Amino acid sequence: MFLQATERRNIDPPVQLEPYFPPAKPSLENLNAVCVHGSGRPRYPASCLPFSGYGYIRCAGTAVNRVEAWFSQCCQRGVAQGDQQIAKQAWETALSHFCIEEHGTMTLVHECCEKKGEERWNCFEKQAPNPSYQPLSGYAAPIIPPDRIFTWDPNTSDGRNIDPPVQLEPYFPPAKPSLENLNAVCVHGNGRPRYPASCLPSSGYGYIRRAGIAVNRVEAWFSQCCQRGVAQGDQQVLCCAKQAWETALSHFCIEEHGTMTLVHECCEKKGEERWNCFEKQAPNPSYQPLSGYTAPVITPDRIFTWDPNNCK
């Protein structure tokens, strides 16, 4: 429960979290207030957030700090020249990181984080308590440097964020290779996200790291399968890709079972049940690329060897 001030409005940032989270989606209607009143909306210094427990409060307060710092960056004339698209990218990035951190806890996650794509953004937008981005009377925000760097990509005019860590959810688990998606598996490989170690959390959020590494492995191994000198003909390439897919997810499950946390539900299953589970949960079954993205080359940390004698 948040404290309520009975005689005057309390301007202590932790008390004022509820009226300011989630932040509203930037639009042409509120963009001026986003920029003009930024220093009048609350921030949440680490000293004001609970040291233990109340993980949601810390995650939400940190998300507000990030988005406000990034809005300030957006509002500098010459960066986006008044265009709200950069602010939308900052907003989506901040809330995506919030959801990643929510999913990294052992508690119930924010209901909007259970959704994906536009459904997620619409959910946050509907719940925003301050859609017009009005300031808090009598409050002057402290300067809190964001703990993450935000870089605007002007090539994504729809505001879609292409930061790989943020884009993990739409690409894990990878879909089962089939004759229907095999061409896309091979042709669009360098357009699907990879997750360099520098972009993954250094501590905590073990699931995020394991899933990102699994994607890196399977994409590298797909590239190996798609080289015609390795496998000849679609059937052999498909066999190789399926083996790569199963091997990557098998390693993922081994690593999941090596933790002290709840494992991915598909890893609780075995054999065809496991593969069917991952296949049903795959958010990108057609292996489409991410517009405007070019994947870095990441050498897999494990060697994959295709066994042509084990093709079904």
XYZ file of C-alpha atoms in Angstrom:
312
model
C 0.000 0.000 0.000
C 1.188 3.517 -0.747
C 1.001 6.172 1.925
C -1.535 8.906 1.469
C -0.985 12.505 2.558
C -4.110 13.771 4.300
C -3.393 17.493 4.720
C -1.026 18.260 1.872
C 0.240 16.384 -1.118
C 3.283 14.316 -0.266
C 6.115 14.891 -2.746
C 8.455 12.194 -1.456
C 9.188 10.221 -4.669
C 8.489 6.717 -3.288
C 5.090 7.908 -2.092
C 4.350 9.277 -5.534
C 5.164 6.130 -7.518
C 1.586 5.002 -7.999
C 0.394 8.194 -9.727
C 3.316 8.061 -12.182
C 3.661 4.409 -13.173
C 3.242 3.195 -15.780
C 4.270 6.237 -17.803
C 1.935 7.139 -20.639
C 2.723 6.507 -24.285
C 4.220 9.645 -25.868
C 2.014 11.224 -28.513
C 1.640 14.495 -30.371
C -0.937 15.485 -27.745
C 1.372 15.109 -24.729
C 4.827 15.545 -26.286
C 5.116 19.188 -25.268
C 4.395 18.310 -21.629
C 6.803 15.368 -21.816
C 9.590 17.813 -22.638
C 8.558 20.972 -20.769
C 7.600 19.389 -17.432
C 10.261 16.682 -17.225
C 12.030 18.224 -14.240
C 8.734 18.472 -12.375
C 7.873 14.783 -12.430
C 9.181 12.483 -9.675
C 12.376 10.459 -9.805
C 13.273 7.604 -7.498
C 16.837 7.699 -6.110
C 18.167 4.365 -4.875
C 18.214 5.777 -1.344
C 14.439 6.264 -1.509
C 13.611 2.762 -2.754
C 13.305 -0.262 -0.430
C 16.590 -2.131 0.046
C 14.899 -5.535 0.163
C 11.488 -6.868 -0.698
C 9.026 -4.811 -2.721
C 10.799 -5.803 -5.936
C 7.973 -4.377 -8.017
C 8.473 -0.949 -6.425
C 12.165 -0.959 -7.302
C 11.550 -2.190 -10.866
C 8.841 0.401 -11.480
C 10.817 3.261 -9.924
C 13.870 2.350 -11.985
C 11.734 2.241 -15.142
C 10.471 5.768 -14.438
C 14.027 7.011 -13.862
C 15.140 5.522 -17.159
C 12.293 6.812 -19.273
C 12.510 10.334 -17.837
C 16.278 10.478 -18.435
C 15.790 9.193 -21.960
C 12.945 11.657 -22.579
C 15.348 14.438 -21.640
C 17.724 13.090 -24.265
C 14.891 12.975 -26.806
C 13.824 16.536 -26.108
C 17.202 18.095 -26.845
C 16.660 20.076 -30.029
C 18.487 18.528 -32.910
C 18.190 14.976 -31.636
C 14.699 14.274 -32.904
C 13.543 17.779 -33.880
C 10.240 17.446 -32.050
C 9.335 14.056 -33.497
C 7.597 11.847 -30.949
C 9.040 8.658 -32.468
C 12.239 8.841 -30.429
C 10.181 9.308 -27.265
C 8.087 6.261 -28.181
C 11.251 4.219 -28.642
C 12.498 5.348 -25.235
C 9.139 4.490 -23.661
C 9.012 1.012 -25.210
C 12.629 0.331 -24.280
C 12.126 1.331 -20.644
C 8.987 -0.775 -20.267
C 10.576 -3.718 -22.076
C 13.448 -3.696 -19.589
C 10.892 -3.411 -16.786
C 9.164 -6.556 -18.057
C 12.449 -8.435 -18.433
C 13.226 -7.611 -14.802
C 9.705 -8.556 -13.723
C 10.049 -11.960 -15.388
C 13.363 -12.415 -13.596
C 11.667 -12.473 -10.196
C 9.913 -15.285 -8.356
C 6.744 -13.221 -7.895
C 3.731 -12.494 -10.067
C 4.669 -10.182 -12.910
C 2.825 -7.034 -13.948
C -0.209 -8.039 -15.999
C 0.897 -5.987 -19.021
C 4.188 -7.900 -19.091
C 2.212 -11.086 -19.725
C 1.193 -9.635 -23.090
C 3.283 -9.136 -26.213
C 3.659 -6.601 -28.995
C 0.940 -4.000 -29.400
C -1.198 -5.694 -26.754
C 1.505 -4.953 -24.184
C 1.837 -1.293 -25.196
C -1.939 -0.831 -25.244
C -2.164 -2.362 -21.774
C 0.418 0.027 -20.321
C -1.160 2.967 -22.124
C -4.592 2.202 -20.657
C -3.185 1.950 -17.137
C -1.130 5.160 -17.275
C -2.382 7.438 -14.461
C -0.834 10.622 -15.884
C -1.522 10.544 -19.648
C -0.941 14.285 -20.032
C 2.464 14.147 -18.277
C 1.627 16.883 -15.796
C 4.246 17.841 -13.180
C 3.982 17.491 -9.425
C 3.416 20.934 -7.914
C 6.380 22.195 -5.910
C 8.663 19.326 -6.892
C 12.093 19.616 -8.537
C 13.525 16.331 -9.757
C 17.081 15.314 -8.863
C 19.375 14.333 -11.717
C 19.654 10.540 -11.814
C 21.865 9.160 -14.597
C 20.137 6.154 -16.196
C 21.682 2.759 -15.505
C 21.256 1.789 -19.160
C 22.159 3.542 -22.391
C 19.413 4.371 -24.855
C 20.279 4.975 -28.500
C 17.622 6.178 -30.863
C 17.396 4.404 -34.209
C 15.926 6.912 -36.704
C 15.485 4.125 -39.265
C 12.652 2.563 -37.275
C 10.000 5.181 -37.944
C 7.314 3.156 -36.221
C 9.174 3.438 -32.935
C 9.995 -0.259 -32.817
C 12.955 -0.935 -30.570
C 15.719 -3.077 -32.032
C 17.889 -3.412 -28.941
C 18.559 -7.199 -28.849
C 18.007 -7.738 -25.100
C 14.637 -6.058 -25.357
C 13.761 -8.225 -28.337
C 14.435 -11.562 -26.630
C 10.803 -12.327 -25.915
C 9.635 -12.242 -29.566
C 12.410 -14.673 -30.579
C 12.511 -17.308 -27.838
C 11.883 -20.127 -28.013
C 12.934 -20.512 -31.642
C 10.461 -22.369 -33.834
C 10.981 -25.917 -35.035
C 12.501 -25.922 -38.536
C 10.181 -27.257 -41.225
C 9.921 -27.274 -45.001
C 7.550 -24.296 -44.653
C 10.014 -22.050 -42.810
C 13.353 -23.494 -43.958
C 13.937 -20.860 -46.634
C 13.436 -18.068 -44.086
C 15.658 -19.886 -41.575
C 18.518 -19.702 -44.066
C 17.823 -16.470 -45.956
C 16.963 -14.193 -43.015
C 19.488 -15.494 -40.495
C 21.485 -12.270 -40.290
C 18.298 -10.264 -39.744
C 17.253 -11.991 -36.537
C 18.610 -10.754 -33.184
C 21.690 -12.084 -31.435
C 22.570 -11.459 -27.821
C 26.209 -10.448 -27.206
C 27.459 -11.037 -23.671
C 27.779 -7.268 -23.237
C 24.023 -6.893 -23.802
C 22.943 -9.576 -21.336
C 22.613 -8.901 -17.586
C 25.909 -9.630 -15.812
C 24.161 -10.972 -12.732
C 20.671 -12.112 -11.897
C 18.091 -12.788 -14.603
C 19.668 -16.166 -15.335
C 16.774 -17.194 -17.565
C 17.397 -14.200 -19.834
C 21.051 -15.142 -20.252
C 20.314 -18.812 -20.888
C 17.609 -18.047 -23.438
C 19.776 -15.475 -25.223
C 22.673 -17.924 -25.408
C 20.349 -20.615 -26.779
C 19.273 -18.255 -29.570
C 22.910 -17.413 -30.353
C 23.753 -21.100 -30.589
C 20.858 -22.155 -32.775
C 21.319 -19.249 -35.193
C 25.037 -19.995 -35.561
C 24.290 -23.670 -36.106
C 21.528 -22.865 -38.611
C 24.105 -20.907 -40.588
C 26.313 -23.982 -40.544
C 23.445 -26.170 -41.801
C 22.514 -23.722 -44.557
C 25.965 -23.819 -46.126
C 25.423 -26.151 -49.044
C 28.803 -27.766 -48.533
C 27.586 -29.176 -45.214
C 24.188 -30.532 -46.225
C 22.947 -31.114 -49.776
C 19.293 -30.576 -50.688
C 16.402 -29.273 -48.627
C 15.791 -32.554 -46.823
C 19.360 -32.756 -45.553
C 19.431 -29.067 -44.644
C 16.152 -29.543 -42.782
C 17.504 -32.576 -40.946
C 20.595 -30.605 -39.941
C 18.507 -27.618 -38.795
C 16.199 -29.827 -36.722
C 19.174 -31.445 -35.023
C 20.654 -28.004 -34.335
C 17.333 -26.824 -32.886
C 16.935 -29.847 -30.617
C 20.566 -29.673 -29.503
C 20.363 -25.967 -28.624
C 17.161 -26.412 -26.627
C 18.519 -29.543 -24.936
C 21.518 -27.547 -23.700
C 19.142 -24.776 -22.617
C 17.154 -27.270 -20.534
C 20.284 -28.797 -19.013
C 21.333 -25.301 -17.934
C 17.821 -24.546 -16.660
C 17.874 -27.662 -14.468
C 21.252 -26.578 -13.118
C 19.736 -23.554 -11.385
C 17.938 -23.141 -8.079
C 14.943 -21.446 -9.715
C 11.863 -22.711 -11.504
C 12.776 -24.143 -14.887
C 11.062 -23.412 -18.191
C 7.874 -25.465 -18.355
C 8.905 -27.185 -21.604
C 12.086 -28.409 -19.927
C 9.923 -30.373 -17.491
C 8.809 -32.546 -20.406
C 10.759 -35.155 -22.347
C 11.038 -36.418 -25.902
C 8.404 -35.299 -28.390
C 6.369 -33.642 -25.633
C 9.259 -31.250 -24.999
C 9.691 -30.393 -28.684
C 5.939 -29.932 -29.158
C 5.862 -27.633 -26.138
C 8.634 -25.403 -27.489
C 7.081 -25.436 -30.956
C 3.708 -24.260 -29.614
C 5.317 -21.414 -27.666
C 7.514 -20.146 -30.519
C 6.545 -16.495 -31.170
C 8.161 -16.338 -34.631
C 7.245 -19.607 -36.393
C 7.982 -18.197 -39.842
C 11.477 -16.997 -38.836
C 10.931 -13.453 -40.045
C 13.757 -10.913 -39.608
C 13.683 -7.751 -37.523
C 13.371 -4.743 -39.829
C 16.500 -2.622 -39.964
C 18.598 -5.020 -37.896
C 21.889 -6.660 -38.890
C 23.126 -9.368 -36.554
C 26.677 -9.294 -35.205
C 28.789 -12.401 -35.686
C 28.823 -14.343 -32.411
C 30.891 -17.504 -32.289
C 28.888 -20.219 -30.512
C 30.296 -21.422 -27.209
C 29.586 -25.034 -28.153
C 30.406 -27.096 -31.232
C 27.553 -28.658 -33.179
C 28.167 -31.627 -35.446
C 25.406 -32.765 -37.746
C 24.813 -36.510 -37.905
C 23.370 -37.342 -41.358
C 22.780 -40.921 -40.228
C 20.295 -39.724 -37.641
C 17.815 -38.133 -40.042
C 14.226 -39.204 -39.590
